[in-house]
Tab-separated table of C-alpha atoms and ligand atoms in Angstrom:
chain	number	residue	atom	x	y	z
A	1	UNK	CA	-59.290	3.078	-49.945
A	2	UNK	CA	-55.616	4.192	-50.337
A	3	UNK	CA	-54.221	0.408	-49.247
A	4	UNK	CA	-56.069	-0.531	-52.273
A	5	UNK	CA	-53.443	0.691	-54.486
A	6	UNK	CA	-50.036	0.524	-52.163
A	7	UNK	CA	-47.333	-0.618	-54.005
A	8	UNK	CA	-45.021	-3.018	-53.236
A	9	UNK	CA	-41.651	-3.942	-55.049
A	10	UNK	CA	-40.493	-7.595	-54.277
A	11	UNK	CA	-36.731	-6.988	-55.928
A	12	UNK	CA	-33.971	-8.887	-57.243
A	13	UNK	CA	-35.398	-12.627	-56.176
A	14	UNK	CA	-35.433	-15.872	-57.502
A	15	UNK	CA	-39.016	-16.404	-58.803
A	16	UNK	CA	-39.440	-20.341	-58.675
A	17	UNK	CA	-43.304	-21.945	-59.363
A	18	UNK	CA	-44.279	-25.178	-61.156
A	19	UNK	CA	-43.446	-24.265	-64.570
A	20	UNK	CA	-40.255	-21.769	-64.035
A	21	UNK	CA	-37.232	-20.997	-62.204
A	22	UNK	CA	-36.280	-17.049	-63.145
A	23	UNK	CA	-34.503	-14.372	-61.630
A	24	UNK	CA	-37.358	-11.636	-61.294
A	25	UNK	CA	-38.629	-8.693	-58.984
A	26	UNK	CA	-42.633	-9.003	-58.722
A	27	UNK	CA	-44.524	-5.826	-58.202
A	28	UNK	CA	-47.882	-5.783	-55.858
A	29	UNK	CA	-50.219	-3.636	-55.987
A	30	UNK	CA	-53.221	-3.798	-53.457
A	31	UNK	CA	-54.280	-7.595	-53.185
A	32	UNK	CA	-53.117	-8.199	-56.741
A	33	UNK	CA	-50.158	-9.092	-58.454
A	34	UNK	CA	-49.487	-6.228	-61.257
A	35	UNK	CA	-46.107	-7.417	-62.849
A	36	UNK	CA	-43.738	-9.957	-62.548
A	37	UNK	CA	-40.195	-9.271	-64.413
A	38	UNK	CA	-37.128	-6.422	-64.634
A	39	UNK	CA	-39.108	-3.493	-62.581
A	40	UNK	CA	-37.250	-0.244	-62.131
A	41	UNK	CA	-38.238	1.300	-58.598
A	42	UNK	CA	-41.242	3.629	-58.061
A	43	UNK	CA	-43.028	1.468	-55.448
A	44	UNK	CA	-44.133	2.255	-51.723
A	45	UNK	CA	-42.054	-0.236	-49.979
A	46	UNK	CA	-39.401	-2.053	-51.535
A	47	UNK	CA	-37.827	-5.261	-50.471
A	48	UNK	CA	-34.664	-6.961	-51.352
A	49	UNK	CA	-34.949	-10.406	-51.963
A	50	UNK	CA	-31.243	-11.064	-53.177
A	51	UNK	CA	-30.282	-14.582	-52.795
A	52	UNK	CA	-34.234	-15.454	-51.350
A	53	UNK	CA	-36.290	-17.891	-53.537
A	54	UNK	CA	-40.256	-16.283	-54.120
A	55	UNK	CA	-42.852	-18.642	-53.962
A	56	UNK	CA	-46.566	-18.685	-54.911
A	57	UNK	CA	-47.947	-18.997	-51.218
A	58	UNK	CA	-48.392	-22.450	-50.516
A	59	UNK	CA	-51.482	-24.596	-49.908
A	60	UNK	CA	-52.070	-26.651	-47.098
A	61	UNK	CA	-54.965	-28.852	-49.438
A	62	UNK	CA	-55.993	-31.025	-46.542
A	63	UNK	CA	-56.058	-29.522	-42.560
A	64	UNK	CA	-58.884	-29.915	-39.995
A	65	UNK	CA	-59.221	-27.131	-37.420
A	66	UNK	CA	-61.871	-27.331	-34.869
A	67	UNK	CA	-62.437	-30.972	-35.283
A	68	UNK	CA	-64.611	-32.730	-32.779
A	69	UNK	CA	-63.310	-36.205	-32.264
A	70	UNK	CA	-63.699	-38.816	-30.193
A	71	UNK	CA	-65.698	-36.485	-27.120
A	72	UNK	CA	-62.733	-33.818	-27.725
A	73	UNK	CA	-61.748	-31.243	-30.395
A	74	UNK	CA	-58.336	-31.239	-32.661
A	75	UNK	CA	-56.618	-28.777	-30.378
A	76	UNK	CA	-55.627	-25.823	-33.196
A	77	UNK	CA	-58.967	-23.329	-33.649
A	78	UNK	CA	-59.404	-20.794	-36.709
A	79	UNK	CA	-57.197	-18.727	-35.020
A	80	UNK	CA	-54.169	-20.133	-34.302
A	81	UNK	CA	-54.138	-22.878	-36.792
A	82	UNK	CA	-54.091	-20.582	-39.338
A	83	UNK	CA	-51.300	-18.446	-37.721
A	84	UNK	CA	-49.111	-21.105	-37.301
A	85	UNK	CA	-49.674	-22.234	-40.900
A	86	UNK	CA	-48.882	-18.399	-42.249
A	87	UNK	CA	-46.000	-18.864	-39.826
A	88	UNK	CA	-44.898	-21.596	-41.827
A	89	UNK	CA	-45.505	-20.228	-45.628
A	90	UNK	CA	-49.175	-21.289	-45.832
A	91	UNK	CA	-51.230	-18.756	-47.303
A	92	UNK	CA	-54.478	-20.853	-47.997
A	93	UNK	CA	-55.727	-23.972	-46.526
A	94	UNK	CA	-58.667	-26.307	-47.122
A	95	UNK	CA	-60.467	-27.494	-44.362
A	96	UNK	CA	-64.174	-29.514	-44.116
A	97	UNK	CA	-67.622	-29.056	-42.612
A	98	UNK	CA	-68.921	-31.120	-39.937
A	99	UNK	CA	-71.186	-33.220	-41.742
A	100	UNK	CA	-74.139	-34.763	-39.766
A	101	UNK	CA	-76.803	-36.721	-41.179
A	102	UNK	CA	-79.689	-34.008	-39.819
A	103	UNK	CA	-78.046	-31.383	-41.244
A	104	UNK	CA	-77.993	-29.984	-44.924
A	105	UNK	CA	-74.867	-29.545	-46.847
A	106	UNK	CA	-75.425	-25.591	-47.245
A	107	UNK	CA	-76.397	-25.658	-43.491
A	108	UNK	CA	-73.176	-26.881	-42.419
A	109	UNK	CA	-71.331	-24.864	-44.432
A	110	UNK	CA	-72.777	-22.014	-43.454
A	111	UNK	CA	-72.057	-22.966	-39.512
A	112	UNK	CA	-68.261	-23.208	-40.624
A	113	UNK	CA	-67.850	-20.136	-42.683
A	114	UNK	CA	-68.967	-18.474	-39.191
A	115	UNK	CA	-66.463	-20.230	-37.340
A	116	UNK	CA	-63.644	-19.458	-39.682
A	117	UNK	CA	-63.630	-16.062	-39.583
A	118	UNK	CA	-60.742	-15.110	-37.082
A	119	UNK	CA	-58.483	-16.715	-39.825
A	120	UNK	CA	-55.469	-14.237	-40.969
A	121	UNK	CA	-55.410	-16.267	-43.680
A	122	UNK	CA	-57.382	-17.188	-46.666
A	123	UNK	CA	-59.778	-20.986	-47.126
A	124	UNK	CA	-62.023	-23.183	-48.651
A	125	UNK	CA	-64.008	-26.074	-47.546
A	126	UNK	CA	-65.078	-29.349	-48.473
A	127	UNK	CA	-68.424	-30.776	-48.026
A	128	UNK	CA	-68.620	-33.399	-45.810
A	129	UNK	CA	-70.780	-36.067	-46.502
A	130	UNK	CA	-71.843	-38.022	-43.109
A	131	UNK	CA	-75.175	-39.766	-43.373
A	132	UNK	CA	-75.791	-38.296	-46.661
A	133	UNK	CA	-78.334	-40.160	-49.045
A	134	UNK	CA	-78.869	-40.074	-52.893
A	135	UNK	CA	-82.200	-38.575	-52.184
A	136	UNK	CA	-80.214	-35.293	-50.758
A	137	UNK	CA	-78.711	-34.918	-54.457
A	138	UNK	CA	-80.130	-31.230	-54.728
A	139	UNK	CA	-78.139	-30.359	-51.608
A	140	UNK	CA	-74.846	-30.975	-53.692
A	141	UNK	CA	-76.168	-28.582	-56.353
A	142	UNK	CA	-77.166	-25.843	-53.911
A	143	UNK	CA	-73.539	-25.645	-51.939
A	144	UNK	CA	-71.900	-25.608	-55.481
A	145	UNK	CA	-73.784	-22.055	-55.995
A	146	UNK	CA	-72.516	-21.022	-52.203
A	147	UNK	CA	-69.083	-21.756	-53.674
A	148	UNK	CA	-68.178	-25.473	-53.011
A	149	UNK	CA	-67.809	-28.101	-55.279
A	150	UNK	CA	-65.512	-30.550	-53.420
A	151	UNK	CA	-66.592	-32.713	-51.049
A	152	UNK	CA	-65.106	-35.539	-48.456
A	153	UNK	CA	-66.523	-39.168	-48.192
A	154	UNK	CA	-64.865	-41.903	-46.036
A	155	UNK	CA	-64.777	-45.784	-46.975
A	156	UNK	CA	-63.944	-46.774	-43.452
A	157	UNK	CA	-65.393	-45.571	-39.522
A	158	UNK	CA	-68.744	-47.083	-40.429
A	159	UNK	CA	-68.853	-47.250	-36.251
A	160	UNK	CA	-68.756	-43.793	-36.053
A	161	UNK	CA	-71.594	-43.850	-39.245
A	162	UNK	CA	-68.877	-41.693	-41.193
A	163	UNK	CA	-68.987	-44.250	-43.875
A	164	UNK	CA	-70.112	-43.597	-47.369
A	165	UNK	CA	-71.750	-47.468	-48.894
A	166	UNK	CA	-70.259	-47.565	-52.441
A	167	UNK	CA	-74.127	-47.606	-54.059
A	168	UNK	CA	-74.110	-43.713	-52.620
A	169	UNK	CA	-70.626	-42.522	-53.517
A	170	UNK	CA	-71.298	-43.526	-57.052
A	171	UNK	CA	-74.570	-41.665	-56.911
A	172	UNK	CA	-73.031	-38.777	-55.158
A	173	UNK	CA	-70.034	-38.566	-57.923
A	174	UNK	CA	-72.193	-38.438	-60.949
A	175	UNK	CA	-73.582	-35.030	-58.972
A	176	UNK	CA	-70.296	-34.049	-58.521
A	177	UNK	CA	-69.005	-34.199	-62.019
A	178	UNK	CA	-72.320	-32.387	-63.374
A	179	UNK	CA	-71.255	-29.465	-61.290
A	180	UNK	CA	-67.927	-29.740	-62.400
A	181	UNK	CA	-66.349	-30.698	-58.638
A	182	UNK	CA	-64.103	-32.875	-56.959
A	183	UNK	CA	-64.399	-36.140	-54.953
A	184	UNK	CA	-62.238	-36.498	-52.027
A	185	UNK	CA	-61.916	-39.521	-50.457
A	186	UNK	CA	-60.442	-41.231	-47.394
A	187	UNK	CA	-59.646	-44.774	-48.588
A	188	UNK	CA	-59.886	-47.592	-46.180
A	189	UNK	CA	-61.900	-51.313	-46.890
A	190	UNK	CA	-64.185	-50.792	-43.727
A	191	UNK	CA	-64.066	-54.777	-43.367
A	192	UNK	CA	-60.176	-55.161	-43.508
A	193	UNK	CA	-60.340	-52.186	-40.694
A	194	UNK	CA	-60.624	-53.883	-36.843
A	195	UNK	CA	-61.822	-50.739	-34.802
A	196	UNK	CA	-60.877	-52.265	-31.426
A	197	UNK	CA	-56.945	-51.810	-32.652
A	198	UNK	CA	-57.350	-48.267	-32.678
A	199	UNK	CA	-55.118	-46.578	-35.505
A	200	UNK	CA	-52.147	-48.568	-35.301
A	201	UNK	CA	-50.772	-50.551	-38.227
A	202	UNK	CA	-51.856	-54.108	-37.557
A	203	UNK	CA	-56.017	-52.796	-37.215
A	204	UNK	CA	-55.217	-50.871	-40.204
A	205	UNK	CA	-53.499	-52.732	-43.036
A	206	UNK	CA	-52.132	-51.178	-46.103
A	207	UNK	CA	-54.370	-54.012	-48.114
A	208	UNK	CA	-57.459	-52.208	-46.571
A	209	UNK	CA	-55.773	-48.314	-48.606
A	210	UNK	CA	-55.021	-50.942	-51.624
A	211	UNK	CA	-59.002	-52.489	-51.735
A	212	UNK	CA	-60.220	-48.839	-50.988
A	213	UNK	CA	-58.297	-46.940	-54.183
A	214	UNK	CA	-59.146	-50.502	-56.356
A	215	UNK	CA	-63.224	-49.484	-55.800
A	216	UNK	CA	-63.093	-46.239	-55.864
A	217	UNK	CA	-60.617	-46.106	-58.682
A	218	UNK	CA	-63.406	-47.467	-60.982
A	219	UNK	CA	-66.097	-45.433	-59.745
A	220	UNK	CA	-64.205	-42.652	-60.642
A	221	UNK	CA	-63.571	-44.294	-64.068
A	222	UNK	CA	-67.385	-45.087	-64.451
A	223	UNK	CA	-68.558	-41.884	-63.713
A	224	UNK	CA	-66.021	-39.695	-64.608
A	225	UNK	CA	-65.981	-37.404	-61.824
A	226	UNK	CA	-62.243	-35.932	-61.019
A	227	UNK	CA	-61.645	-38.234	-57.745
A	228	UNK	CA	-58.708	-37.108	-55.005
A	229	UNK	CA	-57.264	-39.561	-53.032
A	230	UNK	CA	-56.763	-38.622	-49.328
A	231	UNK	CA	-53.428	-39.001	-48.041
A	232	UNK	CA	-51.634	-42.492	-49.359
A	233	UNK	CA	-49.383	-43.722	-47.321
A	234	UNK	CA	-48.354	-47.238	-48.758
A	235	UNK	CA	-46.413	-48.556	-51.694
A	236	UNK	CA	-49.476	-51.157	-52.461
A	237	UNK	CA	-51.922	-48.062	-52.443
A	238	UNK	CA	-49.893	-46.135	-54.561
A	239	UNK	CA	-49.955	-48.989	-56.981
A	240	UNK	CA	-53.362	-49.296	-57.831
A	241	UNK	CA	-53.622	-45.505	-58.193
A	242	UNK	CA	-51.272	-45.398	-60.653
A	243	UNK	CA	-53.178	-48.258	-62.517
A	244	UNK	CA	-56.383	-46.671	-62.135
A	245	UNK	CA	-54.649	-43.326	-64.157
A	246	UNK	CA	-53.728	-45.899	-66.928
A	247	UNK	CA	-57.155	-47.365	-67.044
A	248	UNK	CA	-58.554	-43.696	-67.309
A	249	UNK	CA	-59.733	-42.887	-64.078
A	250	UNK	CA	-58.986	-39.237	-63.275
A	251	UNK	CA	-57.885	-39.396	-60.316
A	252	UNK	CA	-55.812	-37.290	-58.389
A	253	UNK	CA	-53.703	-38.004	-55.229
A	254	UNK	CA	-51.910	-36.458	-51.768
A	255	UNK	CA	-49.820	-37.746	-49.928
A	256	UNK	CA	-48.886	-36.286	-46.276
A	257	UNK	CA	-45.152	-35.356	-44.806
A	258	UNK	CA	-45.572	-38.343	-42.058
A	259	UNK	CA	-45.925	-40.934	-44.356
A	260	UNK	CA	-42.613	-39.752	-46.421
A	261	UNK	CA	-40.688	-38.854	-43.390
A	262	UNK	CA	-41.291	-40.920	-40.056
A	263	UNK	CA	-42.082	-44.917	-40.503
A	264	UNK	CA	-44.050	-47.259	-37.930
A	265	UNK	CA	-40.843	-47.694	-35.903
A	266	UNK	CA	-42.223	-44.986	-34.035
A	267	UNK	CA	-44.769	-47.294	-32.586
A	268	UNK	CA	-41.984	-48.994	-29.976
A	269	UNK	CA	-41.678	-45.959	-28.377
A	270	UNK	CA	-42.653	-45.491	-25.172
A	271	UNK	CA	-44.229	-42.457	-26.605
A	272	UNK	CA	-45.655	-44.109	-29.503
A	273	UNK	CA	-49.348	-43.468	-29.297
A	274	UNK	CA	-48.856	-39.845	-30.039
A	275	UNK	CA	-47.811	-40.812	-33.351
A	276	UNK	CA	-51.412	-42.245	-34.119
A	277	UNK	CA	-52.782	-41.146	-37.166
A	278	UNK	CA	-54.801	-42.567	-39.937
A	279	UNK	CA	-54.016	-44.433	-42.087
A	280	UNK	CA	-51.248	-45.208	-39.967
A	281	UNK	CA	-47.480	-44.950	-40.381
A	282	UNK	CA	-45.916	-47.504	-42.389
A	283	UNK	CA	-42.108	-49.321	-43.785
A	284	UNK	CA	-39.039	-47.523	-45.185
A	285	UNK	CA	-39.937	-48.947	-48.175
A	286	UNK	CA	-43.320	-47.353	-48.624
A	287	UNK	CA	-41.886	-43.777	-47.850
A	288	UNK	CA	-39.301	-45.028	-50.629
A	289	UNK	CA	-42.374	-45.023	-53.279
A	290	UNK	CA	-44.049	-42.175	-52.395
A	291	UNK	CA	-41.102	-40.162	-53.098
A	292	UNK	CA	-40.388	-42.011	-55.845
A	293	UNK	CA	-43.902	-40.774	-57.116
A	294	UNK	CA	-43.465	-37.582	-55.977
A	295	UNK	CA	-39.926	-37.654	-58.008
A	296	UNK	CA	-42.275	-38.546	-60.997
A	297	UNK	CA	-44.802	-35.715	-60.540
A	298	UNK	CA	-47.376	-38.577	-60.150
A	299	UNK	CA	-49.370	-37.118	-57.487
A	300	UNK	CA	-51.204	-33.900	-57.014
A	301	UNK	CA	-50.352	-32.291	-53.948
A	302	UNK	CA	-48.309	-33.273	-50.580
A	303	UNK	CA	-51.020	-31.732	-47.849
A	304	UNK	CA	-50.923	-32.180	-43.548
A	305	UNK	CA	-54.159	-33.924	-42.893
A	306	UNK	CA	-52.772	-31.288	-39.934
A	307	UNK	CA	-54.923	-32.614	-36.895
A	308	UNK	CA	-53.057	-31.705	-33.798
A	309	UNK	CA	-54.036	-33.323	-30.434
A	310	UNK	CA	-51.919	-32.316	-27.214
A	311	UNK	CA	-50.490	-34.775	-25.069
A	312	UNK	CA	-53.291	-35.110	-22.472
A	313	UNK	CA	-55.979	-35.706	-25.494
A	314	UNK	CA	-53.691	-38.503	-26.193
A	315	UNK	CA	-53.243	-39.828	-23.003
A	316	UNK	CA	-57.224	-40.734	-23.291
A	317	UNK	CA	-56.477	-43.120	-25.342
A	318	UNK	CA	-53.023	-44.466	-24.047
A	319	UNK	CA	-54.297	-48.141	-22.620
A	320	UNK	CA	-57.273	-48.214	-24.965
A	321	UNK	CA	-56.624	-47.557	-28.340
A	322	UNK	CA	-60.285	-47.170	-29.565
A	323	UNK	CA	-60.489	-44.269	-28.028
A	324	UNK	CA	-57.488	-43.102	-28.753
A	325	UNK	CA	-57.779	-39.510	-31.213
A	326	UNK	CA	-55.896	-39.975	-34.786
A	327	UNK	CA	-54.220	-37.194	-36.339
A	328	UNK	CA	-50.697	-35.096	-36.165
A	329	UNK	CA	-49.814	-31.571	-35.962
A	330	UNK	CA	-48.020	-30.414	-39.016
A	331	UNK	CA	-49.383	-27.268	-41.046
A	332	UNK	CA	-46.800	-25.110	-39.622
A	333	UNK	CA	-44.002	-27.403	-40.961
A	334	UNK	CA	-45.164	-28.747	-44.364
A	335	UNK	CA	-43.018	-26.394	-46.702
A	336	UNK	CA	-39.529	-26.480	-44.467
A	337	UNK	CA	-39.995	-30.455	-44.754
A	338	UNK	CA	-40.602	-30.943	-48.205
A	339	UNK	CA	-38.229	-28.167	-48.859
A	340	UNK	CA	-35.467	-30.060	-46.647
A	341	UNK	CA	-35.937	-33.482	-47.045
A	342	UNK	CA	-37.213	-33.296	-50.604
A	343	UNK	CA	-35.489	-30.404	-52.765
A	344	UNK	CA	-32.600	-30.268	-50.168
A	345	UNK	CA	-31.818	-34.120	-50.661
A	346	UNK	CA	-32.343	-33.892	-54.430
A	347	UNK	CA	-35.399	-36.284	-54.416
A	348	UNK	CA	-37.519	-33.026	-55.718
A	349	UNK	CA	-36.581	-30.115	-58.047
A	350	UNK	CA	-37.813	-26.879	-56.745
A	351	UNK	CA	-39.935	-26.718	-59.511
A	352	UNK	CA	-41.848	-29.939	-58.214
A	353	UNK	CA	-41.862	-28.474	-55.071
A	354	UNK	CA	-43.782	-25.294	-55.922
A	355	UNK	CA	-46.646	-27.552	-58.223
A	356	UNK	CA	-47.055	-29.990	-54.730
A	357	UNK	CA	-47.927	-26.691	-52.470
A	358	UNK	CA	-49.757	-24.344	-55.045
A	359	UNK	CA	-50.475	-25.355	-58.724
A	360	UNK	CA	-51.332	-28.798	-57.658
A	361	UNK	CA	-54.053	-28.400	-55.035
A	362	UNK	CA	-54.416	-24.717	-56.117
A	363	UNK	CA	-56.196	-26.526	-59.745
A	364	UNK	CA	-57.321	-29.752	-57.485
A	365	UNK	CA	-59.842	-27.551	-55.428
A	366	UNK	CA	-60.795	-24.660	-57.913
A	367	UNK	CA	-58.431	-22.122	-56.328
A	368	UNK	CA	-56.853	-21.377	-59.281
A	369	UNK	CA	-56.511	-18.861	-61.022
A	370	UNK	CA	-56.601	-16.956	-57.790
A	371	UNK	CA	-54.500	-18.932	-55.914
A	372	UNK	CA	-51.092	-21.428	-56.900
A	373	UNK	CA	-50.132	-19.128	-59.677
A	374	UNK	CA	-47.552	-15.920	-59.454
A	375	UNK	CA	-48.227	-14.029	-62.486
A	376	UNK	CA	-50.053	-10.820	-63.068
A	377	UNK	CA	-53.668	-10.547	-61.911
A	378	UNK	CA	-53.436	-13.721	-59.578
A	379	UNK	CA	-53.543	-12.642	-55.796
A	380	UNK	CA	-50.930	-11.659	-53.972
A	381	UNK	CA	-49.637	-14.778	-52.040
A	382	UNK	CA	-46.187	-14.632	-52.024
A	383	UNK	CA	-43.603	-16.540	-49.629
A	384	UNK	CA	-39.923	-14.943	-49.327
A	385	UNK	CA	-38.192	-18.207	-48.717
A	386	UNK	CA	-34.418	-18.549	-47.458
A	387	UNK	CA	-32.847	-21.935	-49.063
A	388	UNK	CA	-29.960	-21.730	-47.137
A	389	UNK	CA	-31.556	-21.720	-43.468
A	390	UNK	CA	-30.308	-24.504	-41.191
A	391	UNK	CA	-32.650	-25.185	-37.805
A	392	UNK	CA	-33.732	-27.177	-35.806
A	393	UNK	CA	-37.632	-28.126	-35.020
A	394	UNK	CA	-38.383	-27.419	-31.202
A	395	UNK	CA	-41.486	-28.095	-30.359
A	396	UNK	CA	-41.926	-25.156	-27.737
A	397	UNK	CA	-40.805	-22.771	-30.726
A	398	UNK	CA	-43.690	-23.671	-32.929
A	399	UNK	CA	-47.289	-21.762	-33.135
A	400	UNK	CA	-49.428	-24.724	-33.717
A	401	UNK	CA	-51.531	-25.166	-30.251
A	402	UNK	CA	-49.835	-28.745	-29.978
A	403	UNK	CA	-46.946	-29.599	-26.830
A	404	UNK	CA	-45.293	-32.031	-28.712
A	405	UNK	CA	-43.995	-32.305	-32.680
A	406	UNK	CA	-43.569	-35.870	-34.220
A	407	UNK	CA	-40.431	-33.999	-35.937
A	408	UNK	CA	-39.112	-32.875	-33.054
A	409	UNK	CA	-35.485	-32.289	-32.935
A	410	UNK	CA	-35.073	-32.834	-36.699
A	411	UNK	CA	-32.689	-30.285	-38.222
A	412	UNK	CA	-33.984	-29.077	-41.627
A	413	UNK	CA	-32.728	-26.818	-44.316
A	414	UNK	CA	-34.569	-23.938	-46.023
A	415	UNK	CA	-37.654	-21.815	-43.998
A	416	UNK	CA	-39.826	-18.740	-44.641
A	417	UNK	CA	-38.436	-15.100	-43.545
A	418	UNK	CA	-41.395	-13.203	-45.284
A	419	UNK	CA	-45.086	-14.499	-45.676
A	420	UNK	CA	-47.475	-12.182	-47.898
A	421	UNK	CA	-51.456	-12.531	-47.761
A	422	UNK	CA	-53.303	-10.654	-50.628
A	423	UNK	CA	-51.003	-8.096	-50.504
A	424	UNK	CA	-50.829	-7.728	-46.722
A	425	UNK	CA	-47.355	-9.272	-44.898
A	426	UNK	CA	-48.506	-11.271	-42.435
A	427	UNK	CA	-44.951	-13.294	-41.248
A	428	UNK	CA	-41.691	-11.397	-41.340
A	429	UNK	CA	-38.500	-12.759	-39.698
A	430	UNK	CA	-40.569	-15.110	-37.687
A	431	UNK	CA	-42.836	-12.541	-36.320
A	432	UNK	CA	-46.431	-12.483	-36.826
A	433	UNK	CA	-47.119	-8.891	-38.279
A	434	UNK	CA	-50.515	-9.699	-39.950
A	435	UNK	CA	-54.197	-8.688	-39.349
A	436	UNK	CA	-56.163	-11.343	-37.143
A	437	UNK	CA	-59.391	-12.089	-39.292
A	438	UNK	CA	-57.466	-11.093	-42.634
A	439	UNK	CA	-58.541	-14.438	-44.546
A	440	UNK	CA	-61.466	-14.860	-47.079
A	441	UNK	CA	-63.622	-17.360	-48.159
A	442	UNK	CA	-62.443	-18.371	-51.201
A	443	UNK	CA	-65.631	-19.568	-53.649
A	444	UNK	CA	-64.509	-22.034	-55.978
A	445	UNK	CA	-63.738	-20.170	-59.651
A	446	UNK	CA	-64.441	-21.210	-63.089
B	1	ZN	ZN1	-58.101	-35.697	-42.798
C-alpha cells in the first residue's frame, strides 16, 4: 500500500506539548511519526509551518454522541460530531456505551463500536455501568480483553436507575484496579439532588459535587483504583479533591470549558434553559478556582462533556424542568477556548495547555503511547495551530449539529488551520478534506 509510506514534512514550526516548547519540523511517514527535529527536505508533500504552533492532536476525554435522553437523542451522531470536533483540532475523543441493566458490558460495547464507525476520527469508550451488580464482576474482566478498561458510574439520577449505591462502586473499583483501569465518575449526593428542579443550580447544589468527591475520594483511597472525576465545576468540589490527593487517593480530575467560562448568570435569561447542563453552572468565584487549579497543573484534563441539544429539544423542557435535556454543545470549540481564554490571558502556559488536551487524558484513558505524545513512533495526530487568529464564534458557522452556541458571539484568539489524523489531513483552512469513516477503535495499550 504506497500511502503506507507517503512522506510528509511538517517544516519550520513551533513544536509545543506538555513537556517542551521547540522550534522543530516533524516528519510523517504513513500513520506514524518518523522524526521530530532539523529535517532537510526529501518528503512527498511539504508544509510550511513558519510562525504556526504544532500540537499533539488534542483529546476531547469526555463527549457523548448519540445519547438517548430524556425520550430524545443528543443531537450530534458519529458522523458529524466527530467532524465538527476534527474541525476544531480534536483528533480523538472518548465517548460511553449505553449501559442497561439487561445488557452485558461486552454486549454494549459491541452495539457502539458498530455505531461509531462513520467517525473520520479516531475513539475509545467507557463502560457504562447502569444497573450493574457485583455479581456481573467477570463482565469487567471480559471488556478489558475487548480493549476497555475505563468505565462511567453516576452517584446521582437514581430516578432514571443510573445510580451506582456506594456498596457496588467499591466492589466494582477493586475489579477495576486488578485490570489496571480507570474509574470515572459523575459526582452528585443523590439525596442533596431534588429531581423536580431539573438541572438548574438551586436542585443541584455544589454541596451535593462536594459530598459526592468526599465518598468517592476514599473509595478510591481504600481500594486503590486510579479514580477520574467527571467534570467539577465548583470551588467546594475542587476542595475536597485536592484533599483526597493529599490523603493518597489517586484521583484524577476534568473540568469542562462552561464551568471556567460562562457562570449561572446565564440562568436570567430569557434564554436560559438552553444553558442547562449538569452539574450546573455556577459563581465567578468558582470559575476563579478552577483556573486557579488548572494554573497549578492540579487536574488532569479540561474535556466537553459535549452533549448538544437543538433548540426545539430544549423547548421540551422550557415550563417543566424535569424534563428538560442537560448537556451543551462544545467539542468543536474546546481548544480555541482554552487556547483564548487560558494561554491567551496568561492564566495557562502553552505547555499546560498541550498536557490538558493530550498527555493528560491521553495517560488518563490508556491512549498513550499512541495518542497525547509527538515524538517518533507515536501516531500521527498533529494540529497546525495559528496563535495569532482573532474570530468570532457564530453559531451558524460551526459543524456541530446544534442551532445555537452558549459562546456565541465571543471573540477568541488562536484556532486550527491544519488538522492531521494518523497521517491523513482531515481539516485544512477550515475545510473538511478528510475520509468519512477514517477513525479507529483505539484498544486501551499497556
Ligand atoms: Zn457526561
Amino acid at each position: 500500500m504506497a500511502k503506507e509510506y507517503k512522506r510528509i514534512l511538517i517544516a519550520g514550526g513551533t513544536v509545543v506539548t506538555a513537556r517542551r516548547t521547540v522550534q522543530a519540523d516533524v516528519l510523517v511517514r504513513g500513520e506514524r511519526i518518523a522524526r521530530v527535529g532539523r529535517i532537510p527536505g526529501g518528503a512527498d508533500e511539504v508544509v510550511d509551518a513558519r510562525g504556526l504552533l504544532v500540537f499533539p492532536g488534542f483529546i476531547d476525554a469526555h463527549v457523548h454522541f448519540s445519547l438517548p435522553v430524556a425520550g430524545t437523542r443528543s443531537s450530534d451522531d458519529f458522523r458529524t460530531g466527530p467532524r465538527a470536533a476534527a474541525h476544531g483540532g480534536i483528533t480523538c475523543f472518548l465517548d460511553f456505551t449505553v449501559g442497561h441493566p439487561e445488557v452485558s458490558l461486552p454486549e454494549a460495547l459491541e452495539r457502539r463500536l458498530e455505531e461509531a464507525v462513520p467517525s473520520c476520527i479516531d475513539y475509545s469508550f467507557r463502560a457504562e455501568m447502569i444497573g450493574w451488580t457485583p455479581e456481573r464482576a467477570e463482565e469487567i474482566f471480559r471488556v478489558a480483553e475487548m480493549g476497555v478498561r475505563a468505565f462511567k458510574f453516576y452517584t446521582a439520577y437514581s430516578d432514571s436507575g443510573r445510580r451506582t449505591p456506594l456498596g457496588h462502586l467499591r466492589a466494582a473499583m477493586e475489579a477495576i484496579r486488578e485490570v489496571g483501569g480507570v474509574a470515572m465518575v459523575h459526582c452528585e449526593a443523590d439525596e442533596l439532588v431534588d429531581p423536580a428542579g431539573g438541572p438548574f443550580p438551586a436542585a443541584r447544589p455544589a454541596i451535593a459535587e462536594e459530598v459526592a468527591i468526599a465518598e468517592v475520594g476514599i473509595l478510591a483511597r481504600e481500594t486503590d483504583c486510579p479514580t477520574y472525576v467527571a467534570h467539577i465545576s465548583s470551588r467546594a468540589g475542587l476542595s475536597v479533591y485536592l484533599g483526597a490527593r493529599k490523603m493518597g487517593a489517586p484521583l484524577m480530575g476534568e473540568t469542562c470549558p462552561h464551568y471556567l467560562l460562562l457562570d449561572d448568570r446565564v440562568y436570567m435569561r430569557p434564554d436560559g434553559h438552553l444553558f442547562s447542563v449538569t452539574p450546573p453552572l455556577r459563581q465567578p468565584e468558582d470559575a476563579e478556582a478552577l483556573w486557579w487549579a488548572l494554573g497549578k497543573r492540579l487536574l488532569t484534563a479540561v474535556s466537553t462533556d459535549h452533549c448538544p441539544f437543538t433548540v426545539s429539544q430544549k423547548e421540551i423542557g422550557r415550563d417543566d424542568p424535569s424534563r428538560l435535556p442537560s448537556g451543551l454543545p462544545g467539542v468543536e470549540l474546546l481548544p480555541a477556548l482554552l487556547f483564548s481564554e487560558g494561554v491567551a490571558k496568561g492564566r495557562i502556559s502553552p505547555r499546560q495547555f498541550a498536557y490538558y488536551l493530550s498527555e493528560g487524558p491521553a495517560r488518563a484513558f490508556g491512549l498513550w503511547p499512541r495518542k497525547g505524545r509527538l515524538a517518533r513512533g507515536a501516531d500521527a495526530d498533529l494540529v497546525l495551530w495559528d496563535p495569532h487568529a482573532r474570530w468570532t464564534v457564530e453559531a451558524n458557522e460551526l459543524h456541530m449539529n446544534a442551532d445555537f452556541s452558549p459562546y456565541g458571539g465571543m471573540e477568541l484568539r488562536g484556532r486550527p488551520v491544519a488538522v492531521m489524523s494518523r497521517g491523513e489531513w482531515v481539516v485544512r483552512d477550515g475545510e473538511f478534506v478528510g475520509p468519512e469513516g477514517h477513525g479507529r477503535f483505539v484498544p486501551w495499550q499497556r
